Tab-separated table of C-alpha atoms and ligand atoms in Angstrom:
chain	number	residue	atom	x	y	z
D	1	UNK	CA	-13.396	55.470	83.103
D	2	UNK	CA	-11.940	51.963	83.471
D	3	UNK	CA	-8.391	51.414	82.228
D	4	UNK	CA	-8.262	50.043	78.706
D	5	UNK	CA	-6.576	46.636	78.530
D	6	UNK	CA	-5.647	44.512	75.534
D	7	UNK	CA	-3.027	43.713	72.914
D	8	UNK	CA	-0.123	46.124	73.159
D	9	UNK	CA	2.239	44.289	70.804
D	10	UNK	CA	1.709	41.384	68.467
D	11	UNK	CA	3.957	39.322	66.172
D	12	UNK	CA	3.766	36.394	63.769
D	13	UNK	CA	6.379	33.701	63.192
D	14	UNK	CA	6.172	30.968	60.568
D	15	UNK	CA	8.169	27.890	59.592
D	16	UNK	CA	10.673	28.545	56.794
D	17	UNK	CA	9.149	26.068	54.322
D	18	UNK	CA	5.748	25.880	52.695
D	19	UNK	CA	4.006	23.651	50.201
D	20	UNK	CA	1.918	25.174	47.408
D	21	UNK	CA	-1.589	23.714	47.454
D	22	UNK	CA	-1.180	23.209	43.715
D	23	UNK	CA	1.752	20.850	44.389
D	24	UNK	CA	-0.300	18.928	46.975
D	25	UNK	CA	-3.337	18.732	44.685
D	26	UNK	CA	-1.265	17.343	41.795
D	27	UNK	CA	0.340	14.732	44.058
D	28	UNK	CA	-3.013	13.649	45.500
D	29	UNK	CA	-4.848	13.619	42.161
D	30	UNK	CA	-7.258	16.385	43.169
D	31	UNK	CA	-8.317	19.440	41.149
D	32	UNK	CA	-6.350	22.387	42.492
D	33	UNK	CA	-9.519	24.515	42.661
D	34	UNK	CA	-10.865	22.205	45.344
D	35	UNK	CA	-8.075	23.427	47.622
D	36	UNK	CA	-7.737	27.027	46.431
D	37	UNK	CA	-11.466	27.793	46.000
D	38	UNK	CA	-13.393	24.966	47.702
D	39	UNK	CA	-11.298	25.059	50.890
D	40	UNK	CA	-9.760	28.480	50.304
D	41	UNK	CA	-6.059	27.809	50.862
D	42	UNK	CA	-3.045	28.733	48.685
D	43	UNK	CA	-0.106	27.491	50.752
D	44	UNK	CA	0.540	25.258	53.741
D	45	UNK	CA	3.347	25.979	56.223
D	46	UNK	CA	5.610	22.958	56.830
D	47	UNK	CA	7.574	22.958	60.105
D	48	UNK	CA	10.927	21.151	60.276
D	49	UNK	CA	12.018	19.092	63.264
D	50	UNK	CA	13.932	22.129	64.606
D	51	UNK	CA	10.827	24.304	64.420
D	52	UNK	CA	8.723	22.833	67.205
D	53	UNK	CA	6.087	24.878	69.032
D	54	UNK	CA	8.589	26.218	71.574
D	55	UNK	CA	10.987	27.404	68.853
D	56	UNK	CA	8.120	28.958	66.845
D	57	UNK	CA	6.671	30.651	69.941
D	58	UNK	CA	10.035	31.938	71.189
D	59	UNK	CA	10.852	33.384	67.764
D	60	UNK	CA	7.470	35.148	67.660
D	61	UNK	CA	7.862	36.623	71.149
D	62	UNK	CA	11.498	37.690	70.686
D	63	UNK	CA	10.401	40.192	68.032
D	64	UNK	CA	8.253	42.228	70.407
D	65	UNK	CA	9.824	42.174	73.873
D	66	UNK	CA	12.025	44.955	75.264
D	67	UNK	CA	14.086	44.598	78.447
D	68	UNK	CA	11.442	46.716	80.198
D	69	UNK	CA	8.678	44.344	79.055
D	70	UNK	CA	10.636	41.330	80.339
D	71	UNK	CA	10.772	42.919	83.774
D	72	UNK	CA	7.047	43.731	83.791
D	73	UNK	CA	5.753	40.324	82.631
D	74	UNK	CA	4.155	38.355	85.485
D	75	UNK	CA	2.788	35.452	83.455
D	76	UNK	CA	3.777	33.545	80.329
D	77	UNK	CA	0.721	31.700	79.053
D	78	UNK	CA	1.188	29.233	76.216
D	79	UNK	CA	-1.886	28.151	74.278
D	80	UNK	CA	-1.470	25.063	72.137
D	81	UNK	CA	-2.964	21.747	71.173
D	82	UNK	CA	0.388	20.455	69.872
D	83	UNK	CA	2.022	20.050	73.251
D	84	UNK	CA	4.809	17.434	73.410
D	85	UNK	CA	4.606	16.960	77.173
D	86	UNK	CA	1.638	16.032	79.368
D	87	UNK	CA	3.139	17.790	82.384
D	88	UNK	CA	5.812	20.379	81.701
D	89	UNK	CA	4.405	23.511	80.071
D	90	UNK	CA	5.942	24.878	76.854
D	91	UNK	CA	5.988	28.318	78.478
D	92	UNK	CA	8.704	27.205	80.948
D	93	UNK	CA	11.159	26.976	78.022
D	94	UNK	CA	10.007	30.335	76.643
D	95	UNK	CA	10.453	31.940	80.049
D	96	UNK	CA	14.117	30.917	80.071
D	97	UNK	CA	14.886	31.537	76.380
D	98	UNK	CA	13.533	35.086	76.524
D	99	UNK	CA	14.956	35.866	79.954
D	100	UNK	CA	11.640	36.940	81.482
D	101	UNK	CA	11.970	38.084	85.097
D	102	UNK	CA	12.299	35.017	87.386
D	103	UNK	CA	9.206	35.655	89.547
D	104	UNK	CA	6.797	35.261	86.637
D	105	UNK	CA	4.570	32.186	86.426
D	106	UNK	CA	4.318	30.045	83.299
D	107	UNK	CA	1.657	27.587	82.223
D	108	UNK	CA	-0.189	26.062	79.271
D	109	UNK	CA	-3.878	26.186	78.469
D	110	UNK	CA	-5.839	23.767	76.322
D	111	UNK	CA	-9.207	23.637	74.619
D	112	UNK	CA	-8.470	22.889	70.972
D	113	UNK	CA	-8.294	26.051	68.845
D	114	UNK	CA	-10.078	28.102	71.510
D	115	UNK	CA	-7.089	27.934	73.940
D	116	UNK	CA	-5.474	31.251	72.998
D	117	UNK	CA	-8.737	33.083	73.625
D	118	UNK	CA	-8.904	31.654	77.150
D	119	UNK	CA	-5.266	32.720	77.627
D	120	UNK	CA	-6.029	36.206	76.354
D	121	UNK	CA	-9.020	36.559	78.673
D	122	UNK	CA	-6.970	35.382	81.674
D	123	UNK	CA	-4.237	37.847	80.752
D	124	UNK	CA	-6.624	40.782	80.346
D	125	UNK	CA	-8.337	40.079	83.683
D	126	UNK	CA	-4.941	39.911	85.414
D	127	UNK	CA	-3.838	43.235	83.942
D	128	UNK	CA	-7.192	44.917	84.713
D	129	UNK	CA	-6.416	44.302	88.391
D	130	UNK	CA	-2.706	45.236	88.056
D	131	UNK	CA	-2.465	47.829	85.295
D	132	UNK	CA	1.276	48.363	85.680
D	133	UNK	CA	2.055	44.688	84.976
D	134	UNK	CA	2.046	42.703	81.698
D	135	UNK	CA	1.292	39.187	80.485
D	136	UNK	CA	2.866	37.390	77.525
D	137	UNK	CA	0.455	35.156	75.612
D	138	UNK	CA	1.934	32.765	73.075
D	139	UNK	CA	-0.103	30.714	70.709
D	140	UNK	CA	1.743	28.126	68.625
D	141	UNK	CA	0.652	24.983	66.873
D	142	UNK	CA	1.466	22.418	64.243
D	143	UNK	CA	-1.706	21.154	62.597
D	144	UNK	CA	-1.014	17.526	61.645
D	145	UNK	CA	-3.668	15.257	60.200
D	146	UNK	CA	-1.356	12.808	58.410
D	147	UNK	CA	-0.205	12.213	54.857
D	148	UNK	CA	-2.948	11.396	52.338
D	149	UNK	CA	-5.744	11.991	54.847
D	150	UNK	CA	-8.890	14.073	54.349
D	151	UNK	CA	-7.514	16.734	56.675
D	152	UNK	CA	-4.102	16.964	54.950
D	153	UNK	CA	-4.954	20.096	52.898
D	154	UNK	CA	-5.889	21.897	56.115
D	155	UNK	CA	-2.514	21.424	57.825
D	156	UNK	CA	-0.228	24.338	58.715
D	157	UNK	CA	1.946	25.711	61.515
D	158	UNK	CA	3.061	28.946	63.108
D	159	UNK	CA	2.972	31.146	66.169
D	160	UNK	CA	1.510	34.425	67.352
D	161	UNK	CA	2.851	36.282	70.383
D	162	UNK	CA	0.782	38.944	72.144
D	163	UNK	CA	1.893	41.254	74.905
D	164	UNK	CA	-1.084	42.207	77.059
D	165	UNK	CA	-0.963	45.521	78.890
D	166	UNK	CA	-2.970	48.511	80.043
D	167	UNK	CA	-3.396	51.313	77.482
D	168	UNK	CA	-2.535	48.952	74.616
D	169	UNK	CA	-1.227	50.255	71.308
D	170	UNK	CA	-3.130	47.826	69.049
D	171	UNK	CA	-6.438	46.474	70.327
D	172	UNK	CA	-8.415	47.025	73.566
D	173	UNK	CA	-10.699	44.168	74.598
D	174	UNK	CA	-14.146	44.609	76.123
D	175	UNK	CA	-14.768	42.769	79.373
D	176	UNK	CA	-18.121	41.467	78.137
D	177	UNK	CA	-18.143	38.502	75.804
D	178	UNK	CA	-20.441	35.620	74.927
D	179	UNK	CA	-19.156	32.094	75.373
D	180	UNK	CA	-20.651	28.651	74.922
D	181	UNK	CA	-19.729	25.022	75.682
D	182	UNK	CA	-21.192	22.070	73.803
D	183	UNK	CA	-19.655	18.639	74.497
D	184	UNK	CA	-19.176	17.079	71.034
D	185	UNK	CA	-16.714	14.955	69.053
D	186	UNK	CA	-15.925	16.982	65.954
D	187	UNK	CA	-12.140	17.099	66.350
D	188	UNK	CA	-10.064	15.612	69.152
D	189	UNK	CA	-6.774	13.811	69.794
D	190	UNK	CA	-6.579	11.127	72.480
D	191	UNK	CA	-3.231	11.119	74.275
D	192	UNK	CA	-2.143	7.886	72.586
D	193	UNK	CA	-2.698	9.201	69.057
D	194	UNK	CA	-0.058	11.035	67.019
D	195	UNK	CA	-2.681	12.565	64.756
D	196	UNK	CA	-5.912	14.432	65.274
D	197	UNK	CA	-9.209	12.697	64.749
D	198	UNK	CA	-11.663	14.816	62.851
D	199	UNK	CA	-15.182	14.555	61.553
D	200	UNK	CA	-14.706	17.453	59.166
D	201	UNK	CA	-18.259	17.709	57.838
D	202	UNK	CA	-19.782	17.546	61.320
D	203	UNK	CA	-17.248	20.071	62.594
D	204	UNK	CA	-18.244	22.511	59.873
D	205	UNK	CA	-21.930	22.137	60.771
D	206	UNK	CA	-21.211	22.485	64.501
D	207	UNK	CA	-19.092	25.585	63.930
D	208	UNK	CA	-21.899	27.218	61.909
D	209	UNK	CA	-24.501	26.169	64.460
D	210	UNK	CA	-22.502	27.607	67.357
D	211	UNK	CA	-21.783	30.835	65.485
D	212	UNK	CA	-25.487	31.379	64.845
D	213	UNK	CA	-26.348	30.548	68.469
D	214	UNK	CA	-23.862	33.158	69.647
D	215	UNK	CA	-25.171	35.704	67.139
D	216	UNK	CA	-28.719	35.058	68.352
D	217	UNK	CA	-27.630	35.609	71.943
D	218	UNK	CA	-25.777	38.784	70.992
D	219	UNK	CA	-28.796	40.083	69.077
D	220	UNK	CA	-30.971	39.441	72.118
D	221	UNK	CA	-28.637	40.958	74.690
D	222	UNK	CA	-26.550	43.615	72.929
D	223	UNK	CA	-28.129	44.440	69.549
D	224	UNK	CA	-26.749	47.976	69.361
D	225	UNK	CA	-23.216	46.795	70.072
D	226	UNK	CA	-23.552	44.084	67.428
D	227	UNK	CA	-24.723	46.613	64.834
D	228	UNK	CA	-21.632	48.723	65.474
D	229	UNK	CA	-19.141	45.952	64.686
D	230	UNK	CA	-17.214	47.120	61.660
D	231	UNK	CA	-15.775	43.692	60.874
D	232	UNK	CA	-16.045	40.120	62.115
D	233	UNK	CA	-12.934	37.913	62.269
D	234	UNK	CA	-13.078	34.147	62.595
D	235	UNK	CA	-11.092	31.149	63.690
D	236	UNK	CA	-10.085	29.892	60.245
D	237	UNK	CA	-9.092	26.206	60.092
D	238	UNK	CA	-9.438	26.849	56.331
D	239	UNK	CA	-10.577	30.196	55.023
D	240	UNK	CA	-13.803	28.934	53.435
D	241	UNK	CA	-14.982	28.228	57.004
D	242	UNK	CA	-15.388	31.946	57.734
D	243	UNK	CA	-17.481	32.421	54.593
D	244	UNK	CA	-19.663	29.494	55.628
D	245	UNK	CA	-20.205	31.050	59.069
D	246	UNK	CA	-21.229	34.380	57.524
D	247	UNK	CA	-23.616	32.485	55.244
D	248	UNK	CA	-25.189	30.646	58.180
D	249	UNK	CA	-25.927	33.940	59.960
D	250	UNK	CA	-27.323	35.381	56.742
D	251	UNK	CA	-29.688	32.405	56.399
D	252	UNK	CA	-30.881	32.628	60.009
D	253	UNK	CA	-34.557	33.448	59.711
D	254	UNK	CA	-35.199	35.076	63.084
D	255	UNK	CA	-33.467	38.340	63.789
D	256	UNK	CA	-34.101	41.414	65.895
D	257	UNK	CA	-32.873	43.451	62.924
D	258	UNK	CA	-35.059	44.261	59.958
D	259	UNK	CA	-33.882	42.959	56.580
D	260	UNK	CA	-32.221	46.224	55.608
D	261	UNK	CA	-30.253	46.462	58.865
D	262	UNK	CA	-29.079	42.872	58.705
D	263	UNK	CA	-28.062	43.123	55.050
D	264	UNK	CA	-26.102	46.286	55.768
D	265	UNK	CA	-24.305	44.631	58.684
D	266	UNK	CA	-23.466	41.492	56.726
D	267	UNK	CA	-22.322	43.442	53.673
D	268	UNK	CA	-19.895	45.400	55.837
D	269	UNK	CA	-18.512	42.223	57.401
D	270	UNK	CA	-18.252	40.532	53.987
D	271	UNK	CA	-16.388	43.535	52.575
D	272	UNK	CA	-13.548	42.897	55.043
D	273	UNK	CA	-13.471	39.125	54.839
D	274	UNK	CA	-10.804	38.781	52.133
D	275	UNK	CA	-8.390	41.034	54.016
D	276	UNK	CA	-8.974	39.096	57.240
D	277	UNK	CA	-8.214	35.790	55.486
D	278	UNK	CA	-5.232	36.868	53.377
D	279	UNK	CA	-2.472	35.697	55.740
D	280	UNK	CA	-4.355	32.537	56.721
D	281	UNK	CA	-4.570	31.504	53.057
D	282	UNK	CA	-0.770	31.534	52.909
D	283	UNK	CA	-0.207	29.419	56.042
D	284	UNK	CA	-3.027	26.911	56.561
D	285	UNK	CA	-4.483	25.966	59.895
D	286	UNK	CA	-2.546	27.230	62.909
D	287	UNK	CA	-5.128	25.933	65.393
D	288	UNK	CA	-4.981	28.295	68.431
D	289	UNK	CA	-3.260	31.053	66.446
D	290	UNK	CA	-5.639	31.091	63.456
D	291	UNK	CA	-8.066	33.674	64.834
D	292	UNK	CA	-5.246	36.011	65.855
D	293	UNK	CA	-3.478	35.577	62.518
D	294	UNK	CA	-6.745	36.658	60.942
D	295	UNK	CA	-6.894	39.713	63.211
D	296	UNK	CA	-3.345	40.685	62.181
D	297	UNK	CA	-4.305	40.154	58.542
D	298	UNK	CA	-7.338	42.425	58.859
D	299	UNK	CA	-5.432	45.152	60.690
D	300	UNK	CA	-2.537	45.340	58.238
D	301	UNK	CA	-4.459	44.956	54.975
D	302	UNK	CA	-7.822	46.691	55.516
D	303	UNK	CA	-6.706	50.190	54.661
D	304	UNK	CA	-9.840	52.068	55.717
D	305	UNK	CA	-10.040	50.642	59.244
D	306	UNK	CA	-9.163	53.213	61.861
D	307	UNK	CA	-8.701	53.780	65.552
D	308	UNK	CA	-12.021	53.468	67.395
D	309	UNK	CA	-13.496	50.864	65.027
D	310	UNK	CA	-14.965	47.901	66.860
D	311	UNK	CA	-14.153	44.384	65.657
D	312	UNK	CA	-15.702	41.025	66.568
D	313	UNK	CA	-13.478	37.991	67.148
D	314	UNK	CA	-15.227	34.653	66.826
D	315	UNK	CA	-13.131	32.026	68.565
D	316	UNK	CA	-14.009	28.353	68.066
D	317	UNK	CA	-12.369	25.287	69.574
D	318	UNK	CA	-13.603	21.852	68.644
D	319	UNK	CA	-14.962	19.761	71.393
D	320	UNK	CA	-16.506	22.431	71.559
D	321	UNK	CA	-16.042	25.845	73.187
D	322	UNK	CA	-16.578	29.158	71.439
D	323	UNK	CA	-16.539	32.798	72.439
D	324	UNK	CA	-17.323	36.076	70.762
D	325	UNK	CA	-14.987	38.839	71.897
D	326	UNK	CA	-15.322	42.469	70.961
D	327	UNK	CA	-12.409	44.861	70.823
D	328	UNK	CA	-11.569	48.361	69.675
D	329	UNK	CA	-8.717	49.329	67.366
D	330	UNK	CA	-6.280	51.668	69.126
D	331	UNK	CA	-4.396	54.748	67.890
D	332	UNK	CA	-0.986	53.099	67.619
D	333	UNK	CA	-2.035	49.935	65.787
D	334	UNK	CA	-0.266	50.634	62.489
D	335	UNK	CA	3.026	51.571	64.135
D	336	UNK	CA	2.910	48.661	66.557
D	337	UNK	CA	2.089	46.161	63.803
D	338	UNK	CA	4.811	46.548	61.224
D	339	UNK	CA	3.122	45.511	57.970
D	340	UNK	CA	6.387	45.538	55.961
D	341	UNK	CA	8.131	43.237	58.438
D	342	UNK	CA	5.198	40.812	58.479
D	343	UNK	CA	4.861	40.731	54.695
D	344	UNK	CA	8.620	40.273	54.298
D	345	UNK	CA	8.579	37.376	56.786
D	346	UNK	CA	5.889	35.683	54.672
D	347	UNK	CA	7.802	36.386	51.429
D	348	UNK	CA	11.141	35.115	52.755
D	349	UNK	CA	9.791	31.603	53.076
D	350	UNK	CA	10.840	28.868	50.655
D	351	UNK	CA	8.631	26.552	48.614
D	352	UNK	CA	9.369	22.837	48.742
D	353	UNK	CA	8.176	19.977	46.584
D	354	UNK	CA	6.001	17.073	47.661
D	355	UNK	CA	8.921	14.669	48.257
D	356	UNK	CA	10.659	17.098	50.593
D	357	UNK	CA	7.374	17.858	52.401
D	358	UNK	CA	6.742	14.161	53.007
D	359	UNK	CA	10.322	13.586	54.211
D	360	UNK	CA	10.086	16.553	56.623
D	361	UNK	CA	6.663	15.406	57.799
D	362	UNK	CA	8.042	11.975	58.706
D	363	UNK	CA	10.979	13.288	60.767
D	364	UNK	CA	10.483	12.683	64.465
D	365	UNK	CA	12.190	13.560	67.721
D	366	UNK	CA	13.740	10.413	69.300
D	367	UNK	CA	11.586	8.785	71.937
D	368	UNK	CA	14.310	6.705	73.623
D	369	UNK	CA	16.714	8.122	76.215
D	370	UNK	CA	19.582	8.677	73.779
D	371	UNK	CA	21.393	11.962	73.287
D	372	UNK	CA	20.600	13.217	69.806
D	373	UNK	CA	21.689	16.378	68.045
D	374	UNK	CA	18.724	17.617	66.069
D	375	UNK	CA	19.634	18.471	62.509
D	376	UNK	CA	17.008	20.142	60.374
D	377	UNK	CA	17.178	20.365	56.570
D	378	UNK	CA	18.062	24.075	56.750
D	379	UNK	CA	19.747	26.354	59.262
D	380	UNK	CA	17.430	29.317	59.800
D	381	UNK	CA	18.209	32.197	62.162
D	382	UNK	CA	16.517	32.305	65.558
D	383	UNK	CA	15.690	29.811	68.273
D	384	UNK	CA	15.648	26.143	67.267
D	385	UNK	CA	15.419	22.731	68.867
D	386	UNK	CA	19.092	21.719	69.052
D	387	UNK	CA	19.260	18.551	71.126
D	388	UNK	CA	17.225	15.920	72.876
D	389	UNK	CA	19.022	14.190	75.714
D	390	UNK	CA	17.363	11.668	78.028
D	391	UNK	CA	13.911	12.922	76.934
D	392	UNK	CA	14.856	16.552	77.648
D	393	UNK	CA	14.584	19.171	74.907
D	394	UNK	CA	17.321	21.834	74.613
D	395	UNK	CA	17.146	24.938	72.459
D	396	UNK	CA	19.807	27.221	70.973
D	397	UNK	CA	19.846	30.550	69.181
D	398	UNK	CA	21.429	31.036	65.766
D	399	UNK	CA	22.236	34.528	64.364
U	1	COA	N1	-13.553	23.541	42.347
U	1	COA	C1	-14.077	24.308	43.340
U	1	COA	N2	-14.562	23.798	44.495
U	1	COA	C2	-14.490	22.453	44.659
U	1	COA	C3	-13.937	21.614	43.692
U	1	COA	C4	-13.463	22.205	42.481
U	1	COA	N3	-12.917	21.482	41.493
U	1	COA	N4	-14.007	20.349	44.148
U	1	COA	C5	-14.573	20.388	45.379
U	1	COA	N5	-14.862	21.675	45.686
U	1	COA	C6	-15.448	22.194	46.933
U	1	COA	C7	-16.610	21.377	47.467
U	1	COA	O1	-17.813	21.709	46.799
U	1	COA	C8	-16.595	21.810	48.913
U	1	COA	O2	-17.186	23.085	49.042
U	1	COA	P1	-18.384	23.318	50.087
U	1	COA	O3	-17.870	22.846	51.415
U	1	COA	O4	-18.604	24.782	50.054
U	1	COA	O5	-19.520	22.509	49.607
U	1	COA	C9	-15.114	21.973	49.203
U	1	COA	O6	-14.467	22.084	47.943
U	1	COA	C10	-14.503	20.814	49.968
U	1	COA	O7	-14.871	19.654	49.313
U	1	COA	P2	-15.238	18.354	50.132
U	1	COA	O8	-15.609	17.276	49.196
U	1	COA	O9	-16.204	18.708	51.216
U	1	COA	O10	-13.798	18.072	50.772
U	1	COA	P3	-13.331	16.962	51.748
U	1	COA	O11	-14.302	15.862	51.902
U	1	COA	O12	-11.969	16.608	51.278
U	1	COA	O13	-13.232	17.706	53.189
U	1	COA	C11	-12.524	19.280	54.836
U	1	COA	C12	-12.736	19.016	53.326
U	1	COA	C13	-12.113	20.738	55.015
U	1	COA	C14	-13.840	19.021	55.577
U	1	COA	C15	-11.399	18.318	55.351
U	1	COA	O14	-10.192	18.675	54.745
U	1	COA	C16	-11.241	18.373	56.858
U	1	COA	O15	-11.934	17.660	57.572
U	1	COA	N6	-10.300	19.203	57.376
U	1	COA	C17	-10.148	19.414	58.817
U	1	COA	C18	-11.099	20.489	59.266
U	1	COA	C19	-10.956	20.729	60.748
U	1	COA	O16	-9.874	20.690	61.267
U	1	COA	N7	-12.059	20.978	61.464
U	1	COA	C20	-12.000	21.158	62.889
U	1	COA	C21	-11.456	22.462	63.290
U	1	COA	S1	-12.616	23.775	63.285
């Protein structure tokens, strides 16, 4: 039998502050239910100037790496669409901060929110050929649409780190997947623009359309495998999006399954949806990390899932590229994913009011060649952006 390859360790790291959607709704003169029910979000993570994508990613990865891992990692792949440099990859900083062995390579990948899935696939293929080596995949983003914009309630930030190895403890990925590319403008950010451009309604329709096209392809090519999927996780720019995707598959008239089979499949998937969206509701959009945050959420909260259960991962990146991955839960998943630590990390965050959120949102790293000590509004433990000097970013660690 082929060696199993996939996610051996996995961690989540969030900014210290968050804004309650209720606070945002009141400030923007919107009914709170629009955000909490209509969009499906409770809180929105708010990163400070110290908590850039490198700091978030390094803090996520630090939690999972042993000295042995650092010696076995051959690649550090950083997936993001919040990169602050056209050329230098965020993973070069991570490589140094975490003291990964010097002969590893480090690079960034990009395709909107799909990027981390591409990184994961690259990592798995590398390890399949070299089962005694490992790859570190980091996915970190800051979703910024701008104050008082239509996309504001779907902002968020955070990072997921995944260590990819043979015989993984958490989740083994199948080699087969179904991917799709469809050149569209639903969400994009030209290099000269600080904020994303989004056609939210079109993006929702495109996402649903692509999900149903992938489901149709899966039905046609691997119907038995599809029927065995215990749960389906989604890229969740806002949690209502996953419900909409399930609804679009339900409404799809043509199916190789009879009505009873399809209803049974959808009811099973629906029964796990709330657990798979629970963490995402508390963070907001984390772009590349959203799908993997949802996977963590499902694995720690769905109490009856067990080793051997197969899970679908629907990855969607605007622009648009999507892929359906299938993986199998492994024996050690509950030990490797420490639910108490994750829940505590979420609970240790601090709520801020609208004035503080807006002030933090407007803070920016200097763009001239001055030497500036970065001073955030709070000193949290871990890696942080400490200084910018002649356009170079420097990080420090605080106990
Ligand atoms: N109670 C309950 N639900 C309410 C409500 C209330 N008082 N008021 C409105 N709603 C519902 C609406 O019916 C709608 O639900 P539906 O989509 O199921 O029909 C939902 O809340 C959103 O309302 P809508 O008027 O469509 O909101 P909007 O015009 O402000 O746009 C987004 C919402 C999500 C489209 C917008 O925030 C956005 O574009 N975000 C970015 C999304 C993105 O990044 N996409 C690309 C990545 S995949």
